[in-house]
Structures are given as structure tokens and as C-alpha cells.
Amino acid sequence: MSHPHEHGHTHPHSHEHDDHAHSHGAHEHPHSHDHTHGDEPLRPALDLGVPDSELPPAELGRRNFLRAAGVLGAGVAATSFVGAGGLATAAATEASDAGSRRGHRAKSWLAGDHHIHTQFSSDGLYRVADHVQHANAYGLDWMVITDHGSAQHVKIGVEQVNPEIVAARGDFPDMLVFQGLEWNIPAAEHGTVFVHPGSGEVSVLKAFEAGYDGVVKSATASNAANEQLALQGLTFLQSAVGSRQVKDALMLANHPARKGIDSPHEIRAWRDAAPGIAIGMEGAPGHQAAGLPTPLGPGSGRGYYDNAPSSDSFAAYPPESYRTFGGFDWMTATVGGLWDSLLSEGKPWWITANSDSHSIYLDTAVRGPGDDFAANGKHADPINGPVPVTSNGDYWPGYYSRTHVGVGRRSYAAVMEGLRQGSVWVDHGRLVDELDVTVRSGGDGASLGGALVVRRGSRARVSIRIKPAHLPNWAQFIPQLKKVDAIVGSVTGPAADKDTFAAPQTRVVKSWDVTGAVGRDGWIELSLDLGPIGDQGVYVRLRGSDGKRLAAGVKGASVDPAGPAIDEIGKANPWDDLWFYTNPIWVLPRR
Amino acid sequence: MTTTTALATEVALVAGVDAAAQTLAQADLQAGAVAQALLASGMDPGGLAVLTHVVGAADHYPHVALSVRTERPLGAGLLLHIAETLAVADLSHAEQAEEIGLGSEGRTLGLPALARGALAAADELLHGSGGRAVCFPGGADLPEVLTVCELLDRSAIDEVRLLGGASEDWQAGPDARIRTRGHVRPCVRAGRLVLDVQPAADALVPFESPNPTPCCAFH
């Protein structure tokens, strides 16, 4: 590997045999920065004028050793940092001050995917056009191209992918194709960052990546300084929108629980540093074929969730958090878990479901001849290989995972605004065609992502209309929606402990067996009385499944009697375990 | 006869070693080298355990340190031998043995933050509050497939815990089969050595995979 930095964050131990390792003299005492003087040059590991990103691996290893030893630099963030946006306004306050945030009653739902890799990713394979035409065929309306931030991408890929995206917009006029990138969030996991198309889309993404990507800046380690860099990156996006360099920008955290390195306080800090920019996370990761059994499948964890805690992980996350449940990330799948603890604060934080498409299960394509990613910043175009590749763990965009965004009209701006408003629900395997959820009180109402403010003591009722699949999905069967769950929690206000990931007052309050409940018009109609709204507001979110794999929830049967079961390693057929999730609606008492 | 009670409640000698491993994989290599060095010096394999601990978060550079449990005292000579073993390029970024943190019974050696890391690792094992065992009694020659009962019988593991809880298809009862995949890393919780397992294709497998998917791997 001639470009070690690109992968340096994942397996730094693989670069140990660098022959510079000890070329600077083993006599050099680690305290020598105190008494290096005169003309004697500092060895690179000790010269903090040389950024981490420019050190050879062995020198970086040595520098990190000395940091851990407490004899080089201060680990503590040198600068105090205040997000330009200040603290996010709690939804409750916002809603009370400005009247209800109704969440727009969606005129139509546009299905999309914000997490897709091309040949401009070191681990990618396909052209932009390969993804766009498959996504188009599989019924998506919008998609985001998100190649990994890297030394090559910031130099080459971020620019070269743009003409291909522009061409795809012309070739597929029904598809909204956004340019984004997969940000290596400093000190944390990956995240989608994307912008509204326009003259600034490349320059803003490039400047963002150059300044704030964890791999480009060698800032992946979980420490306070890197956490600050992440917040500065989000503030940069905020000012890029504020100064109209781009019309809009959004960030969503990807596969958040996969490695336990997105701590609760980091997620809260992103949300609060850049409200309206950092808007949510993947409720379900991609790579949904990764759990199919060997020898005809990858045999891994569903979503490639097969990791265990590392020194960068948040120590309080339990082992279960590193696995998926019914294909969904533990933060979302746990009723009363991390997502609910965020929603209980009364602040927006939305979930999505995406493909993370790199290489497709059973596709025959392989990399073409003359491939040299390190030099070209791009893999050679794929060619047809000899056999279907059984170790690929992904599906094409739209084939299995969908993020549905409510819009008033079909436009790039409307998709971004719909995502920001949380007018979003997600499904797997085309389980649900359409849904309409409204909370009503008196004559007023709010839809997904909205907050309804009512007089204390007013009763509120949730009306739920669901249109289950009426056509076969891409595995050629018509999925059957079996059950729907309503999950309700109290709004307890901003968390005192930023690392809390429990919402003890949230539980499944009602489950419906909807077998045979479809009316003549194709819709299932349900309703739920939320009772009189007290001093604390409440929120409600929905979930449903084909009922094929159910288990008591992570917090026990009294909280979630029949939730998603933990996915089995090398034995997870994603088509036999389908779920949909909606984003919440809040009902808040007027002050 | 090796004991099958919890490691931490043993009357045994515990030392900490901090060579600032940046990853668990690197710490596992260090742990293996430490165990090998101790066995080569005549230490009884029955009483030997080497565990990994995440330390240093308070100093803002979290990394992985080791704790070592032995049945006879580790003198200063043997502790320094451990440090010398680790101060080689393949195992750590220490350039001299004196840099590596060592801690035992409140006394420390090495660079200050690493000495603190070593003590913290030793304390976790002493108090039974944490640690992930790389080498532990009975852990070295486990077969590829065995029952829960056999695992508890043959090794210092006190308990097998099923992630996601029991279901119709999966229980972790005495007769349940475990496929070790050659990688068994039980953790110390409340003084007990606990192996988390999860359902997999044809048997239970330990929670920790021998070769987890790195991010940005070409799948």
C-alpha cells in the first residue's frame, strides 16, 4: 500500500514494517523535546509543526505512543469552541414560540438513498451511471453519491466524479442525483455529507473534506481535539449555506453503532452545533446481504456488523450494540434506547435506511484491467467477470432499502427540506407502499417530524393509514405486513448527562395484528388515543414488520414484547425479516 | 488442577503493563508475547492470565494496556523482562524498555501516563471490574467445537451469556454447541469471567469475531 494514510485508521498495526521506524536513532529519549536545542533537528514524530497527516506510519505510531504516554502535546483541546449556531432550540421551545411545527402533510413520498459508493472509493467498483440506472429501475426518486473521504478523493475524486453526476442528471431526468461524500467524522464513524447542486457543490465539498475529514486530517482517534474538529466541520457547512456558496447542506451519521465509536455526547454535540445541518442517522445500515450464509453468501453479520469494542469505543455501550436487530442499528432498534433518549429531549433527530452499495451480491462485475486507485484516485471501469460473486454483501440502491421523504413538489430543495423536517419513513423489501400518520387535537394536526402544541389537558389522537405493498418486491414476492407497533415516550427535556442512551419512559403502548385488515381501497386504518396531554409532552413513532422474526426487546418484554430479534451471524436472510419505521411526531403542552 | 473460579477473586499476583497499544489486535499480539515470555521463564501455565484493558481516556488518549495474573510473584526482574519483550518494533512503538508502564501493588515504573495506565489495568483485574482475557487458564487448546458445559469445565470461564437473550431456536444451556473460530476473548464482569456468544449459522459463536470487517474493506 503506497498510500498508507488512506487506511491508516483501520489497521495502523499493518504498517509496522516501515524501515524508517528506527532510523532516527534509538538513543533519542522521549523527553528530548525539552532539551533539543541548537541546530539539532527534531525527529518528525516530535516536531508538532509536522501535521499527523504528513508523518510516515512508523513516526505517527511513535507520536501516538508518546501522546498516550503523556509526554507530547496536550491531549486536551487547546481551543474552546462554540458552534456558530449556539445551542439548538428545543423543539418544544421552538414550537411554543412559533406555533406548531406541523411537519408538512406530504403531498407525495419520494424514495431515496443517501449512501452509495462508486469507483472513486478505494473499496468501490461501479460507475456513477451503473448506480443511477439501477436505482432508477428499482424505483428510487433521489440518491446521493457518497465516496469515502481520502487523500485521493480530496485531490482527484471529489472533482472528477462531478461531470459523471452531471451527465447522469441529464441521462436520467426522473432521478435527483446529489453529490456528497462519506465524511470520516473526526473521532467518530462515517457520515453522509451532501449539498444542493449548483456552482459551489464541488468547491464546498472539497474544502470541507480538505479541512475536516478525519482520514485526510489523520484525526480519526477518539479524543477531545478531534471531536472539536468534527464540530468545526459542521459549522463550516453551516457557513457555506449561510454565505450562499451552496443552497443547502445536510449531514447524517452512517452505521452509527457499528464500532461503538459514535458516543452519545458526540451525537448530541453534532445535533446541537449545527441544527438543521446535522439532522440524523442511519436507522438501518446498508450491506443487508452480508449475513447470508456461506458458501453462497458473505457469512458475516447483517450490515457487516461483526465488530467488537476497541480503545476508541464508548465504553458503556453493551456488546449487543455492535449487532443489528431485524436489520436495524441498535440505536434505533432498541425501544427506550439511544434514539428514544434523543427524541425524549424534544429535539429533532431523524432516521434513514440506505444501501451503502459498494459491490452487489451475486453481481458478475469485477474491476477492469489497469486498475491503480492510489495513482488515479479512481478504479478502472468494471468488466464482466467469470462468475457471480458470492462474497459481495450489498444490494443496488432501491433494491432493498428505501428512505421515503415527504415533499410538496419534486425538487432537490424539497428533498433536502423534507429530510430536515423529518417527514421521513423507511422500509426494507418494499414492505409498505405508502403511509399517512397524523396526530390531531381539536382542529389542529401534525404529521411525521412535526410537533403539535396543545392546551394542557387536551386529548390527542393518532390516525394511522398504511397502504401495504400491492406489487411484488425485487425478490419476486408480495411482502405481507403482519403487525404494527406504536411506540410512545415522554418528553423530558434536554439530557443532563450528554452520554445518556436510555429513555426509561418509552415503550410499545399498542400493537396491532393487521393480518386481513386491508380495506377495499388498499389501506389499513388504525387509531390510537394518546389521552390528555399533561405537563410533559409525548412523542409517538411507529414500527411494523412481516412478523417473521420477533423477540423480546433489548430492554425486556415489558418495554417491547415482540420487537426485532438480534441478527444471526452468517444466517440472516434479509428477505425473511422485513420492517418499516417512521420518524416521530411530538405533542407538547402549551406553556 | 486449574481452578475454574473467577480470575479476579484468586489470591494471585497481578501486575499491569502499558505499552500504549493503539488497537486491540496490537494488544493481543503484546499479550501473546508476554505470556510466551513468562512461560519460557518457567511460569506455570495453569495460573497464568493476560488481559487487555482500555485506559487513558482521562488523559484524552485512550489506548490498550495489559494486566497479568500469575500464581507466584513477578519480581522486578521478570517485570523488566516483560517490558524488554514489548520494546521491539513489531510489538509497540516504545524504543526502550524503560518507557513502558509497569504497575504492581501501587508501585510503578515507566513514563508517567503509561505507569498510570498499567496501574489502572491491574486495578480493573484486581477489582473484577473489567478486562478482556487473551490468555486464561484452559484457553490455549480449546477445540474448534465444544459444548457450553465443556467450555466451563475446561477453562476459567465462569459463565456463557447469549446476546439478545434465549429464543425458541437458541439457548446457551449446557449442551449448546459453540464454534470457537479459534478466537475466545471472555470479559471480566463483576468479578466473573463471562463469554458473550451469539447465534450463527450452525452453532453459537463468541461475540468477538477473529477477523472483523474493517471499514472501507473491499467486500
GROMACS .gro file of C-alpha atoms in nm, chain A residues 5 21 30 33 42-75 217-218 223, chain B residues 20 22 61 63 92-95 99 111 114:
model
   52
    5HIS     CA    1  -0.295   0.713   0.528
   21ALA     CA    2   1.096   0.300   1.211
   30PRO     CA    3   1.117   1.074   2.462
   33HIS     CA    4   1.174   1.785   2.309
   42LEU     CA    5   1.363   1.736   1.578
   43ARG     CA    6   1.275   1.392   1.454
   44PRO     CA    7   0.941   1.414   1.274
   45ALA     CA    8   0.741   1.235   1.544
   46LEU     CA    9   0.840   1.507   1.791
   47ASP     CA   10   0.801   1.805   1.560
   48LEU     CA   11   0.444   1.915   1.613
   49GLY     CA   12   0.493   2.157   1.323
   50VAL     CA   13   0.460   1.850   1.103
   51PRO     CA   14   0.092   1.751   1.097
   52ASP     CA   15  -0.006   1.390   1.169
   53SER     CA   16  -0.123   1.354   0.812
   54GLU     CA   17   0.230   1.412   0.678
   55LEU     CA   18   0.410   1.164   0.903
   56PRO     CA   19   0.518   0.822   0.777
   57PRO     CA   20   0.328   0.547   0.961
   58ALA     CA   21   0.607   0.449   1.198
   59GLU     CA   22   0.663   0.811   1.301
   60LEU     CA   23   0.291   0.859   1.354
   61GLY     CA   24   0.288   0.541   1.561
   62ARG     CA   25   0.571   0.679   1.770
   63ARG     CA   26   0.397   1.014   1.810
   64ASN     CA   27   0.079   0.842   1.926
   65PHE     CA   28   0.280   0.631   2.167
   66LEU     CA   29   0.427   0.947   2.318
   67ARG     CA   30   0.086   1.110   2.333
   68ALA     CA   31  -0.054   0.812   2.518
   69ALA     CA   32   0.248   0.836   2.745
   70GLY     CA   33   0.152   1.194   2.822
   71VAL     CA   34   0.485   1.340   2.714
   72LEU     CA   35   0.396   1.501   2.385
   73GLY     CA   36   0.147   1.778   2.331
   74ALA     CA   37  -0.158   1.809   2.545
   75GLY     CA   38  -0.443   1.582   2.467
  217LYS     CA   39  -0.650   1.516   0.864
  218SER     CA   40  -0.536   1.199   1.049
  223ASN     CA   41  -1.008   1.233   2.155
  611ALA     CA   42   0.030   0.201   2.455
  613GLN     CA   43  -0.336   0.159   1.965
  652TYR     CA   44  -0.550   0.932   2.458
  654HIS     CA   45  -0.534   0.304   2.425
  683SER     CA   46   0.499  -0.147   2.025
  684HIS     CA   47   0.629   0.199   1.949
  685ALA     CA   48   0.839   0.202   2.264
  686GLU     CA   49   1.205   0.242   2.187
  690GLU     CA   50   0.942   0.383   2.861
  702LEU     CA   51   0.664   0.706   3.157
  705LEU     CA   52   0.178   0.472   3.093
   0.00000   0.00000   0.00000
